[in-house]
Coordinates of C-alpha atoms in Angstrom, one line a residue:
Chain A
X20 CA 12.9 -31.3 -2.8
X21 CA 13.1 -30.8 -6.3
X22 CA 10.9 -28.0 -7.7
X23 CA 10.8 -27.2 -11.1
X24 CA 9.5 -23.2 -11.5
X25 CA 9.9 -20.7 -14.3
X26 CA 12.2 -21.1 -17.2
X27 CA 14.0 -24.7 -16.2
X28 CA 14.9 -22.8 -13.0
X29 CA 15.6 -25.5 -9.8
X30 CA 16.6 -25.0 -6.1
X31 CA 18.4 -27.7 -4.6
X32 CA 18.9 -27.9 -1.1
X33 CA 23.2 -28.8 -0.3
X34 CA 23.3 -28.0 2.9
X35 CA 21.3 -26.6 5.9
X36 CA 22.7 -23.4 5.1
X37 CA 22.9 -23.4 1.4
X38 CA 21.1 -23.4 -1.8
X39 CA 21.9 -24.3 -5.0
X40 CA 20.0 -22.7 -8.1
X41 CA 20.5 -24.4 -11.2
X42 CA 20.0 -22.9 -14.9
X43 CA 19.7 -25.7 -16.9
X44 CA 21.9 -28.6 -16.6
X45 CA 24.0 -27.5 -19.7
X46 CA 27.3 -25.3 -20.0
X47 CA 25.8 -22.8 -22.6
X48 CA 26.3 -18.7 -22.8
X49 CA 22.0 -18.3 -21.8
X50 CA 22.5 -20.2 -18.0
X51 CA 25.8 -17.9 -17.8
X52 CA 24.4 -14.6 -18.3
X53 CA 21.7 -15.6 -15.9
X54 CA 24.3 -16.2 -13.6
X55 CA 25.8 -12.9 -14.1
X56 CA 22.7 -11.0 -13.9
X57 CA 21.4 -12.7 -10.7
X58 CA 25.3 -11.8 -9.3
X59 CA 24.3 -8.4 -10.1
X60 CA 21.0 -7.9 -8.9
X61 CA 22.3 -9.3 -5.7
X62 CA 24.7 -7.0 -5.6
X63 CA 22.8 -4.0 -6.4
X64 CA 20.0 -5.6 -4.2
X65 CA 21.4 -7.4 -1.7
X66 CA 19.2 -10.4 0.2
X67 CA 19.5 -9.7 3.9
X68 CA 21.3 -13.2 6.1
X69 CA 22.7 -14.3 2.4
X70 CA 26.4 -14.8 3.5
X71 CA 28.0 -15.6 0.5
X72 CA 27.8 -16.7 -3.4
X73 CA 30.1 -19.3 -4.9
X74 CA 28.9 -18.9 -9.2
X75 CA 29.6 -21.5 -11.7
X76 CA 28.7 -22.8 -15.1
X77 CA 25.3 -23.2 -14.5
X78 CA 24.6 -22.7 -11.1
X79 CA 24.8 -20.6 -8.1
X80 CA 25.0 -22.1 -4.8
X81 CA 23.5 -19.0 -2.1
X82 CA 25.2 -19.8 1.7
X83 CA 22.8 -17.6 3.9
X84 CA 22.3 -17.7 7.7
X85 CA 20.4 -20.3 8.9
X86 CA 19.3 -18.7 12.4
X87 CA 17.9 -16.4 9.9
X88 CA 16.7 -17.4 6.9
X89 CA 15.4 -20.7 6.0
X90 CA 15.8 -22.5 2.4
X91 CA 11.9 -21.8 1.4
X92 CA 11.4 -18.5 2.2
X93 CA 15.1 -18.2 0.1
X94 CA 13.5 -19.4 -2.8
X95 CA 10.7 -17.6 -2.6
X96 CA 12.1 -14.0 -2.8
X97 CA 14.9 -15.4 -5.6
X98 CA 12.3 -16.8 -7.4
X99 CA 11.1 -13.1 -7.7
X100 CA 14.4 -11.6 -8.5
X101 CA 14.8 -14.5 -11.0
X102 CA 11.5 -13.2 -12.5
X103 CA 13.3 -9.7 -12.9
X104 CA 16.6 -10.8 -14.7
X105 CA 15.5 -9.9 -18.1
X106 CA 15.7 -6.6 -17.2
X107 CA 18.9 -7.0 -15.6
X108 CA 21.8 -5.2 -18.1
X109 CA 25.0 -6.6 -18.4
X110 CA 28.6 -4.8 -19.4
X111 CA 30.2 -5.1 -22.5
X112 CA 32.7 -7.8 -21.8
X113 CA 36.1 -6.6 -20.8
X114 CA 38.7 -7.9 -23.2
X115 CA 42.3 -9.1 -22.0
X116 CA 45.0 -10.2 -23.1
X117 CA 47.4 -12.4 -21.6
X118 CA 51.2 -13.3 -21.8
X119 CA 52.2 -16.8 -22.0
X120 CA 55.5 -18.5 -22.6
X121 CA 54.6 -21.5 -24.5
X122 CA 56.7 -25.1 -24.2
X123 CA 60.0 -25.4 -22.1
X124 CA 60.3 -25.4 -18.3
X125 CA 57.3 -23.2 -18.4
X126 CA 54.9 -25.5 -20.0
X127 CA 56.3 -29.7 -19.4
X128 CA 53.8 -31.2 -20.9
X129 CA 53.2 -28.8 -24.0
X130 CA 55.6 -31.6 -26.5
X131 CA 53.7 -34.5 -24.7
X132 CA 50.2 -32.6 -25.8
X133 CA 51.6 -32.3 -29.0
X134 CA 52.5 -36.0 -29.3
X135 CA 48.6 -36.8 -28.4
X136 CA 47.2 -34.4 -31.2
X137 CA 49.9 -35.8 -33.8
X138 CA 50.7 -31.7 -34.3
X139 CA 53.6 -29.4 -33.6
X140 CA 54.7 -27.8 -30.5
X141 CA 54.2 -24.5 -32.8
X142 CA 50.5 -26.0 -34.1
X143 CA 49.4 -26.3 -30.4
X144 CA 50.7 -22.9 -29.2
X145 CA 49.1 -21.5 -32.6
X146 CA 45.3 -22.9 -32.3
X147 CA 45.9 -22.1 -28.1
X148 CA 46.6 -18.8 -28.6
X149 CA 44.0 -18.2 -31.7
X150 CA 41.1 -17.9 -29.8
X151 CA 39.2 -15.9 -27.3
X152 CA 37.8 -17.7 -24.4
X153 CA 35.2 -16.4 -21.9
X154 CA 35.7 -16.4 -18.2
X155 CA 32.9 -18.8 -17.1
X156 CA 33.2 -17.7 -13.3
X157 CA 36.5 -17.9 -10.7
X158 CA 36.4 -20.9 -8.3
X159 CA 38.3 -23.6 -6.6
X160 CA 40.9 -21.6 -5.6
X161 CA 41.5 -17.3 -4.9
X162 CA 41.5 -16.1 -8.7
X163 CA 41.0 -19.2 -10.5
X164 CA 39.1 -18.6 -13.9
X165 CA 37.2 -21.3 -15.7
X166 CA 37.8 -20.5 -19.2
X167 CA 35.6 -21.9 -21.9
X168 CA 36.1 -22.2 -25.5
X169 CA 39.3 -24.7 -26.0
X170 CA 39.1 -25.6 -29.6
X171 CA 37.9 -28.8 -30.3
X172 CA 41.4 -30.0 -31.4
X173 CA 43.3 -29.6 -28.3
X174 CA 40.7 -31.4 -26.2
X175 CA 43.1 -33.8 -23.6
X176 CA 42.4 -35.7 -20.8
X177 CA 43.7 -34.5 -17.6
X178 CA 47.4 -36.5 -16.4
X179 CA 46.8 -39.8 -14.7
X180 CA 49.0 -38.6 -11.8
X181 CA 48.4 -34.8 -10.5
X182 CA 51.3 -33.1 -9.8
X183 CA 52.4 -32.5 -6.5
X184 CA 52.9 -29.1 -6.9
X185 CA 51.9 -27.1 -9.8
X186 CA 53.5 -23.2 -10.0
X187 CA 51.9 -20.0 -9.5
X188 CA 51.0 -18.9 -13.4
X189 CA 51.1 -21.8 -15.4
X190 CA 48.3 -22.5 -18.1
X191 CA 47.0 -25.8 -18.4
X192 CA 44.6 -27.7 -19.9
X193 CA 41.7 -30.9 -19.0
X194 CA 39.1 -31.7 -20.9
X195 CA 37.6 -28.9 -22.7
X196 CA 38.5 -26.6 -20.1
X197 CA 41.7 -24.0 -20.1
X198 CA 43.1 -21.7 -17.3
X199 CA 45.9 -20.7 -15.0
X200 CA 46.9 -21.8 -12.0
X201 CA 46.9 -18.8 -9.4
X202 CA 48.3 -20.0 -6.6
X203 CA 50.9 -22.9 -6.3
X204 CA 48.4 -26.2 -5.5
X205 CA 49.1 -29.4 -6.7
X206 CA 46.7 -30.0 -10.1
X207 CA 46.3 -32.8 -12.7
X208 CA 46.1 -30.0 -15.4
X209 CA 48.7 -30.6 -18.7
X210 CA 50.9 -27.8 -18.4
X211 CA 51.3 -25.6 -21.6
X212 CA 53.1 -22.6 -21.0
X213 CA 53.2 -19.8 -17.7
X214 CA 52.3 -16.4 -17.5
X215 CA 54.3 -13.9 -15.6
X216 CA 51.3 -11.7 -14.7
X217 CA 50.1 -11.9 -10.9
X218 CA 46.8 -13.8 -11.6
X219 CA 45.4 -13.3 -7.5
X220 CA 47.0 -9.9 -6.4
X221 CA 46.0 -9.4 -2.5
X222 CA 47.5 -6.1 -2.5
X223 CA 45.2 -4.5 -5.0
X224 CA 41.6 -3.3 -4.9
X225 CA 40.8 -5.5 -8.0
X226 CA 41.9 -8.5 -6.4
X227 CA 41.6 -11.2 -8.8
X228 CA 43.3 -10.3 -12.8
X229 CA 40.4 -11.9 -14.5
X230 CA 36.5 -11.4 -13.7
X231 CA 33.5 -13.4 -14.7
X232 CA 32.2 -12.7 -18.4
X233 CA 35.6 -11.3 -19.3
X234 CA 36.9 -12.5 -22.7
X235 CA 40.9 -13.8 -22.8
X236 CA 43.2 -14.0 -25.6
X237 CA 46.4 -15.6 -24.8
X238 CA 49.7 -13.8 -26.7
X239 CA 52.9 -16.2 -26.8
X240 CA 56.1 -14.4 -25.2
X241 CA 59.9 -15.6 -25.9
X242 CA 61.6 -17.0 -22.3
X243 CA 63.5 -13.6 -22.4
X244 CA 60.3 -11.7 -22.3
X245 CA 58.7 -13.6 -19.6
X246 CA 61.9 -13.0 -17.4
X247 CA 61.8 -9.4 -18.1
X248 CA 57.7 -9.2 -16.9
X249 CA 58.6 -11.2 -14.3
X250 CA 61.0 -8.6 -12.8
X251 CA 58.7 -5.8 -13.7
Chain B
X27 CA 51.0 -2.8 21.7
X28 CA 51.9 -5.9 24.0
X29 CA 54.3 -8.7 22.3
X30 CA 54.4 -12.8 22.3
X31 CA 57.6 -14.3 21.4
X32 CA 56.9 -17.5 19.7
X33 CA 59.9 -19.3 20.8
X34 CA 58.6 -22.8 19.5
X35 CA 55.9 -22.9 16.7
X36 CA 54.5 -26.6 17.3
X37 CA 53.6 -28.6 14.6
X38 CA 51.0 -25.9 13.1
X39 CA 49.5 -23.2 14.7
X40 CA 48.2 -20.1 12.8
X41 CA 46.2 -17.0 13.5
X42 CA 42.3 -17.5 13.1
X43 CA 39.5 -15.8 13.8
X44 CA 35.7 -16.8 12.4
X45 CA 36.9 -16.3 9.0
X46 CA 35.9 -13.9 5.7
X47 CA 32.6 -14.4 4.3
X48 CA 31.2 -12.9 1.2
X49 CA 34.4 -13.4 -1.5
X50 CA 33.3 -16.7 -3.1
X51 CA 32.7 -15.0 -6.6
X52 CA 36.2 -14.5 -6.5
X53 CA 36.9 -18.2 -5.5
X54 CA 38.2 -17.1 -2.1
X55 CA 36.8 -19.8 0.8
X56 CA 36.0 -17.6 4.5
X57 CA 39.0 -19.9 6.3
X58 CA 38.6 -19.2 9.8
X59 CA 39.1 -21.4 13.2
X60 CA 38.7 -25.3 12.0
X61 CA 36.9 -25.3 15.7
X62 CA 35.0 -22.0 15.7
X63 CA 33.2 -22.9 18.7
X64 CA 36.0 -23.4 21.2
X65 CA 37.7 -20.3 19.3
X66 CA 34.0 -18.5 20.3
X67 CA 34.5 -19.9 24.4
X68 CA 37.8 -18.8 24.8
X69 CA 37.4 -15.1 23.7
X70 CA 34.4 -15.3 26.1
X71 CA 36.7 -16.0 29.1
X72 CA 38.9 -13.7 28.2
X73 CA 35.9 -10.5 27.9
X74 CA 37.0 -10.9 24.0
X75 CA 34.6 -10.6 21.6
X76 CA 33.9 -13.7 20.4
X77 CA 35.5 -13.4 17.1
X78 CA 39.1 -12.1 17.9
X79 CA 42.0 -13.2 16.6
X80 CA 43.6 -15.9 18.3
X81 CA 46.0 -18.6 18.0
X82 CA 45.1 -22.4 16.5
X83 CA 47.3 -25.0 17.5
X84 CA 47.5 -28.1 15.8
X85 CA 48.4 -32.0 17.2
X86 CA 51.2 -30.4 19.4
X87 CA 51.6 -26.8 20.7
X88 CA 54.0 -24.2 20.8
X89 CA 56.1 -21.9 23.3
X90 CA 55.4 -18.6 24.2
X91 CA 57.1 -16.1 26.1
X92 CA 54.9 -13.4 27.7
X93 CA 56.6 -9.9 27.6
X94 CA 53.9 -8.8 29.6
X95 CA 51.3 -9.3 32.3
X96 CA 48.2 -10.8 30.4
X97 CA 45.1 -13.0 30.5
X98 CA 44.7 -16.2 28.5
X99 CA 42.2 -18.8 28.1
X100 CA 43.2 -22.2 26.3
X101 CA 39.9 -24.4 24.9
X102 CA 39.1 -27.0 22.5
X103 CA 41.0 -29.9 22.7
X104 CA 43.6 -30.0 26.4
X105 CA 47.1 -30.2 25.1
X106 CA 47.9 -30.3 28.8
X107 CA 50.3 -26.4 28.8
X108 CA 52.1 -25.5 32.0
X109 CA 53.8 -22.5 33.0
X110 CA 57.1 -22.7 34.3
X111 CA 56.4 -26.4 34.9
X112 CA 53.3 -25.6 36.9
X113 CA 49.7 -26.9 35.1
X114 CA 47.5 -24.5 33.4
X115 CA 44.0 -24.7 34.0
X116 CA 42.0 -25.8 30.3
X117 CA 38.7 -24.2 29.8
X118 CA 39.6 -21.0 32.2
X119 CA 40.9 -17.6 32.3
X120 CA 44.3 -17.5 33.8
X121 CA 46.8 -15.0 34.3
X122 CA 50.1 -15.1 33.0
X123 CA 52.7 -13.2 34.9
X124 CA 55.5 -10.5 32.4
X125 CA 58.1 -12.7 31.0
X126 CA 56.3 -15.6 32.2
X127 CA 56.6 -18.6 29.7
X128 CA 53.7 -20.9 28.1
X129 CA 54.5 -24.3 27.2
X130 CA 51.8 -26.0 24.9
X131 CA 52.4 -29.7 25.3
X132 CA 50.9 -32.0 22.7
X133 CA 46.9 -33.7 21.9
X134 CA 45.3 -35.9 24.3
X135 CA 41.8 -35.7 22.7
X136 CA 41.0 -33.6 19.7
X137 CA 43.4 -32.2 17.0
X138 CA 43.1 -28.5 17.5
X139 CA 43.5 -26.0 20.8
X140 CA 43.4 -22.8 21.0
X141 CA 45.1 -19.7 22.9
X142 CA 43.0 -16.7 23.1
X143 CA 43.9 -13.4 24.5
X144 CA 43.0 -11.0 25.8
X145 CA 42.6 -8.1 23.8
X146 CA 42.9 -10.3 20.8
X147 CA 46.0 -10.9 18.6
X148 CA 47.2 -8.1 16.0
X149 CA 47.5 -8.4 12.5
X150 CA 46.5 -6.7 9.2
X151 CA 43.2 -8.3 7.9
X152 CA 42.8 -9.0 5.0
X153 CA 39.1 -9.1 3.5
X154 CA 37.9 -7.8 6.6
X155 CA 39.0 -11.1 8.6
X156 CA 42.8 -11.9 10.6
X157 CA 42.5 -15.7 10.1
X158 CA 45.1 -17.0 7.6
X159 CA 44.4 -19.2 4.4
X160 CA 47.4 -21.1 4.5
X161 CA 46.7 -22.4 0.7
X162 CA 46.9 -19.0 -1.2
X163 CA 49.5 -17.8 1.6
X164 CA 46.9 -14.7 2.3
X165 CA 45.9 -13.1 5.7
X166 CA 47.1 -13.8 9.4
X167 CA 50.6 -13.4 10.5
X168 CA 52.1 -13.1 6.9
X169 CA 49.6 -15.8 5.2
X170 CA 51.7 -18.4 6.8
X171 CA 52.2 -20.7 10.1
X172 CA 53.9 -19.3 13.1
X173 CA 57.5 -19.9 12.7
X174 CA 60.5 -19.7 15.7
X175 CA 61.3 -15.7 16.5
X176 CA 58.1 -14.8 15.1
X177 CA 56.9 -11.6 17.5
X178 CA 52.7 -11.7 18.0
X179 CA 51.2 -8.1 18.8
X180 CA 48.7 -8.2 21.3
X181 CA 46.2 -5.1 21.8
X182 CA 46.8 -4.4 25.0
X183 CA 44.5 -5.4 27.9
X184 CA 41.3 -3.6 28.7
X185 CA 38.9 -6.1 31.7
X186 CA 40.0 -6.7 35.0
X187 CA 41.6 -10.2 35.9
X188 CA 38.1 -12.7 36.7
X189 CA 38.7 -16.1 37.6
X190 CA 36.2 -17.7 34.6
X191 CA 35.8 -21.4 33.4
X192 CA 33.4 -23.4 31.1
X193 CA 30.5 -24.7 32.9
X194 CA 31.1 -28.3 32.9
X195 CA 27.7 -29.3 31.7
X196 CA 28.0 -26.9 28.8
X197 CA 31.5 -28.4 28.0
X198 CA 29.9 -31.6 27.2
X199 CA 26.7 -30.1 25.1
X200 CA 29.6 -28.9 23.0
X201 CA 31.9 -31.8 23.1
X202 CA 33.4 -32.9 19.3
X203 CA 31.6 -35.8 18.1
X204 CA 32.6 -38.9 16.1
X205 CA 29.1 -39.6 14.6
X206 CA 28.9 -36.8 12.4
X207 CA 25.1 -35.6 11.9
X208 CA 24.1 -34.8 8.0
X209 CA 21.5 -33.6 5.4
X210 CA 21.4 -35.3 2.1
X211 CA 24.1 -34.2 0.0
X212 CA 22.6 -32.3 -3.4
X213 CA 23.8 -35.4 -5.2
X214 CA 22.7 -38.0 -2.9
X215 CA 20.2 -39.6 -5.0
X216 CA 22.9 -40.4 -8.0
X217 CA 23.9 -43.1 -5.4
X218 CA 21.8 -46.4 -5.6
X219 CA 19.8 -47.4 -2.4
X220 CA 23.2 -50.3 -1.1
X221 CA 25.5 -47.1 -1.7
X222 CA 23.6 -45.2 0.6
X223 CA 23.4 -47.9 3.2
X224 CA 26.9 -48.6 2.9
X225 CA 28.1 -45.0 3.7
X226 CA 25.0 -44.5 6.2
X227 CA 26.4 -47.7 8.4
X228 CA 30.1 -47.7 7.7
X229 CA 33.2 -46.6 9.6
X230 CA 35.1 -44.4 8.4
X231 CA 38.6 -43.1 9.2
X232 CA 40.4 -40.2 9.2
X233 CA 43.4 -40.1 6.3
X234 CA 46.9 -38.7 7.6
X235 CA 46.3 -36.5 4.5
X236 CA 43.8 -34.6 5.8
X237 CA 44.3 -30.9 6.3
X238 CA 41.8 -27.1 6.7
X239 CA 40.8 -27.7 2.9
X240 CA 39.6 -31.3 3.4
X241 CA 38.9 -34.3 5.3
X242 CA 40.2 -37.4 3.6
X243 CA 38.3 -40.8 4.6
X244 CA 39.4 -44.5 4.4
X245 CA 36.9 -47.1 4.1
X246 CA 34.4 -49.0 2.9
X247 CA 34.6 -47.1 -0.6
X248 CA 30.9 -45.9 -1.9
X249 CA 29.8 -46.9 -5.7
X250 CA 27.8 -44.2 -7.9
X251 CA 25.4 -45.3 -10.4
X252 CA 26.5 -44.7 -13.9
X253 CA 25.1 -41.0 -14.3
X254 CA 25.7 -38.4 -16.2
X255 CA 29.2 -36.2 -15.8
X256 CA 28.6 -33.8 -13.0
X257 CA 29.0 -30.0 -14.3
X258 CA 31.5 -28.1 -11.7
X259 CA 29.6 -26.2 -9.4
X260 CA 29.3 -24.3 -5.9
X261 CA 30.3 -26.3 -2.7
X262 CA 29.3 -25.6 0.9
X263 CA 31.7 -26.6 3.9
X264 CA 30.9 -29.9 5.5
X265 CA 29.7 -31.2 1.9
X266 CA 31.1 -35.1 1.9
X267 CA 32.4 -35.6 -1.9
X268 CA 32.6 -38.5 -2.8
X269 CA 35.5 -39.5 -5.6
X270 CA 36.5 -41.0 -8.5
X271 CA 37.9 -44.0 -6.3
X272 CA 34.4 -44.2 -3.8
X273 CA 35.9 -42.5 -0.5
X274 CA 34.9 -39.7 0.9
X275 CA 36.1 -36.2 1.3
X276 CA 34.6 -33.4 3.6
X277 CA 35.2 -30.2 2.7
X278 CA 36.6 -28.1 5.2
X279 CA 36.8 -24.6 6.4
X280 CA 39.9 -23.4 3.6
X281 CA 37.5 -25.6 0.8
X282 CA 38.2 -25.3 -2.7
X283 CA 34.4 -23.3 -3.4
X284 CA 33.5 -25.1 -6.5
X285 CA 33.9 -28.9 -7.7
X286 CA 33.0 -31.6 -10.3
X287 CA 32.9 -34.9 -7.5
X288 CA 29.1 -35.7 -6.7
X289 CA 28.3 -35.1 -2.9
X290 CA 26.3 -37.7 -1.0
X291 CA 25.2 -35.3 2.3
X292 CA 26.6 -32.7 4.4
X293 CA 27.6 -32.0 7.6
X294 CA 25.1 -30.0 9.9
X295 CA 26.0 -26.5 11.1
X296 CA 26.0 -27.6 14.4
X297 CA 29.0 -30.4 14.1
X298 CA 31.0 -28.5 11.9
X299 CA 33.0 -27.4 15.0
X300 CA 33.8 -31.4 15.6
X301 CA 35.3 -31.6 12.4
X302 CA 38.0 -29.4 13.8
X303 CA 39.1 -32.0 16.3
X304 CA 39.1 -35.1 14.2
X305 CA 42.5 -36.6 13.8
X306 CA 44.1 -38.7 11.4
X307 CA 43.3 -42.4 12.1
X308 CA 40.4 -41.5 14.2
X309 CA 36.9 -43.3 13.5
X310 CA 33.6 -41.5 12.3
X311 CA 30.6 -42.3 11.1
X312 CA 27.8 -40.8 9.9
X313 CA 24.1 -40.1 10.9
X314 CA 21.5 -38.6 8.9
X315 CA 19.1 -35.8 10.1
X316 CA 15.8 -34.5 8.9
X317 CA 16.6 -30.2 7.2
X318 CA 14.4 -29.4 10.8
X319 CA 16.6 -31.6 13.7
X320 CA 19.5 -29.5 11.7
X321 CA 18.2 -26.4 12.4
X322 CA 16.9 -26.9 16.2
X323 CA 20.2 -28.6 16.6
X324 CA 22.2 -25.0 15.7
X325 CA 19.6 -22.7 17.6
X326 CA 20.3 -25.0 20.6
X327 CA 23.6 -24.7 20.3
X328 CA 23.8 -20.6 19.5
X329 CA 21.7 -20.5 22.4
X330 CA 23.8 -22.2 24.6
X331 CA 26.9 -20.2 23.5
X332 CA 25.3 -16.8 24.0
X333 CA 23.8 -17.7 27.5
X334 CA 25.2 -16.3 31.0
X335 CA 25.0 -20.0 32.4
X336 CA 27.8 -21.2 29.8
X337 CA 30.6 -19.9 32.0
X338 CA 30.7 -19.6 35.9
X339 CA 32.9 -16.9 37.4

């Protein structure tokens, strides 16, 4: 099943009506901006009987029809679109920046964080909010970005215990990984702060705040601030 | 436009039709009926097409008052419903009288059944689909479950009345099943050769937890061998997770659409629709299929679904 082509690229069969194709078995920036290319090829050149594209770190699993298409003669015409990605130009990644208010109801766990890395509250919101991190892709749930780049220092396991129910807007952080929850859903993510900016917005043409390849910079907001945005 | 009044919800019933495709890059899952199939049978009765909006009833059904003359078809599982006390034929069109009442009683088989009718239900889609996603609160009658006083617009009728019904030999080609067919899962060989046996001859049974985004599964629980961490990635409904404890989880139709738990196999297209009518505590097992059974197995079945023979008039 497992066929190793051009450029460490591999299909994987998951399901009788999907395929997975794997850049490398690493989280780096090269298997992303394949990813985004091959989104955008598809987009400008779309695959007749593919159905639907779920993107992630390395990977992109392709759901097609499967009255229609089967999973060789998939491979073989991505294997020739794959071929074609160095030629495929990306944007220059949108930048955005994102209110958070750090510590207190909003973020529960931000102290308990704090207590892990032997820092201050302050030290943890600082190094959290120093950085720019790059939208990896949006998954598990409607607007959900994987953001990358948590430095090394805040790295935490997720809570033993997931919450039952974690609120719209709050920005957590597992492992290596940092984002914000869209949607209430319960999540074993430490809670740092909350944002009061609609992160999935249904009513809108650009559904989801955050795309894939964008960069984020989180911006600490006062309580009173957050309430005020809120409203707005 | 014609009206229902919902004048009992049941435990949960929804709007649903076959669902969004095409929004996964945005993390959004299609949703859709949890039984697409009986969804598909009823809207046939009814001279629907196949993919209007109906209503999805869950474990025990609601009550609905008529304020007009319409045609109705319930499928998938018989939650035996009666009109003013009088039994409604399951599997048929029937008519249903202005400001007659429909009384949805509770499961004697599957999980799920379904009202379609005719003309199809009203409601704003969203992404191009009517079904709700209960999780993000998005599409369907106000991204939520059917509450008391809640008012259902119904395009108005279009076909004449035809007495329909299911053939009965179809009925059973398209029965649920409890031994769930599957391909290997793309993680299936991180799981030693006793793993594998154990999940390919075990019983497994349905978790009270379980809900449109997953099938939870008690049982014998499945050991990994100690690979490497899995990197999140892309999931396809019916993939059979399995977690940091051993048991399984199917993914359903309101799935998260990317995860970090290894998947052993997945459930074939053509028994997706019997994952709809599983219900807590009932048992399953699971039999695996070669990639070409899987796909004779759904041509047969879209076959049988678009054929004149399915229903006899």
């Amino acid at each position: 099943m497992l066929k190793p082509s051009a450029d460490a690229t591999r299909f994987q069969r998951a399901s009788d009506q999907s395929l997975l194709v794997y850049f490398g078995h690493q989280i780096t920036l090269e298997a992303h901006d394949r990813i985004r290319k091959l989104l955008r090829l598809l987009e400008m050149e779309p695959i007749a009987g593919v159905r639907n594209l779920h993107p992630a770190y390395c990977s992109v699993l392709i759901k097609f029809d499967p009255l229609h298409r089967d999973h060789d003669e998939l491979e073989q015409i991505l294997l020739r679109y794959i071929e074609g990605l160095e030629n495929v130009s990306l944007p220059q990644p949108r930048e955005v920046e994102i209110p958070v208010c750090y510590g207190g109801e909003h973020g529960p766990d931000l102290n308990e964080v704090s207590a892990i890395h032997s820092m201050s509250p302050e030290q943890v919101v600082a190094l959290h909010s120093s950085t720019s991190y790059l939208v990896y892709f949006l998954g598990f749930v409607p607007g959900f970005a994987y953001l990358g780049g948590l430095p090394e220092a805040l790295l935490t396991p997720r809570l033993a215990t997931p919450r039952r129910i974690v609120p719209a807007g709050s920005v957590g952080i597992a492992g290596n990984q940092t984002g914000i929850y869209p949607v209430a859903t319960p999540g074993g993510w430490r809670l740092l702060g909350r944002t009061p900016i609609p992160m999935f917005r249904p009513d809108r043409n650009d559904l989801s705040f955050l795309s894939i390849g964008n960069r984020v910079r989180f911006m600490p907001i006062s309580p009173e601030k957050f309430a005020a945005l809120e409203r707005a | 436009m014609n009206e229902i009044h919902v004048q009992a919800p049941g435990l949960l019933t929804t709007v649903q039709d076959l669902g969004r495709e095409g929004f996964g890059p945005l993390g959004v899952s299609p949703s859709g009926a949890a039984d697409p199939v009986s969804l598909r049978l009823g809207n046939r009765l009814v001279s629907n097409p196949q993919g209007a909006a109906a209503l999805e009833m869950t474990l025990l059904g609601g009550t609905f008052l008529f304020a007009q003359r319409a045609i109705i078809a319930l499928t998938g599982s018989d939650f035996g419903a009666t009109t003013d006390g009088m039994p409604l034929d399951h599997s048929s069109a029937v008519e249903v009288s202005r400001g007659q009442t429909v009384r949805v009683g509770s499961t004697r088989s599957g999980a799920r059944c379904y009202l379609c009718i005719q003309g199809g239900i009203v409601v704003k889609p969203f992404l191009g689909s009517c079904s709700t996603h209960l999780l993000s609160g998005l599409g369907g009658y106000e991204g939520r479950a059917l509450r008391k006083g809640d008012v259902l617009r119904i395009r108005p009728e279009i076909a004449p009345f035809r007495k329909r019904t299911i053939v009965a030999r179809a009925s059973e080609q398209l029965s649920p099943r409890k031994v769930l067919r599957v391909t290997p899962g793309p993680q299936s060989d991180w799981f030693p050769e006793p793993s594998l046996q154990a999940f390919y001859a075990g019983m497994y049974r349905v978790a009270e937890e379980s809900n449109r985004m997953g099938l939870r599964l008690e049982g014998q629980p499945i050991a990994r061998e100690s690979a490497g961490d899995m990197i999140t990635e892309g999931v396809s409904i019916g993939a059979v997770q399995i977690t940091a404890g051993g048991l399984p989880i199917i993914l359903f139709v309101e799935q998260q659409t990317t995860g970090g738990y290894a998947k052993i196999a997945n459930v074939i297209s053509a028994d997706l629709h019997s994952l709809g009518q599983l219900r807590p505590r009932d048992e399953i097992r699971f039999e695996q299929v070669e990639w070409e059974m899987a796909r004779s197995l759904l041509q047969e079945q879209e076959k049988l679904l678009a054929s004149e023979d399915l229903i006899l008039e």
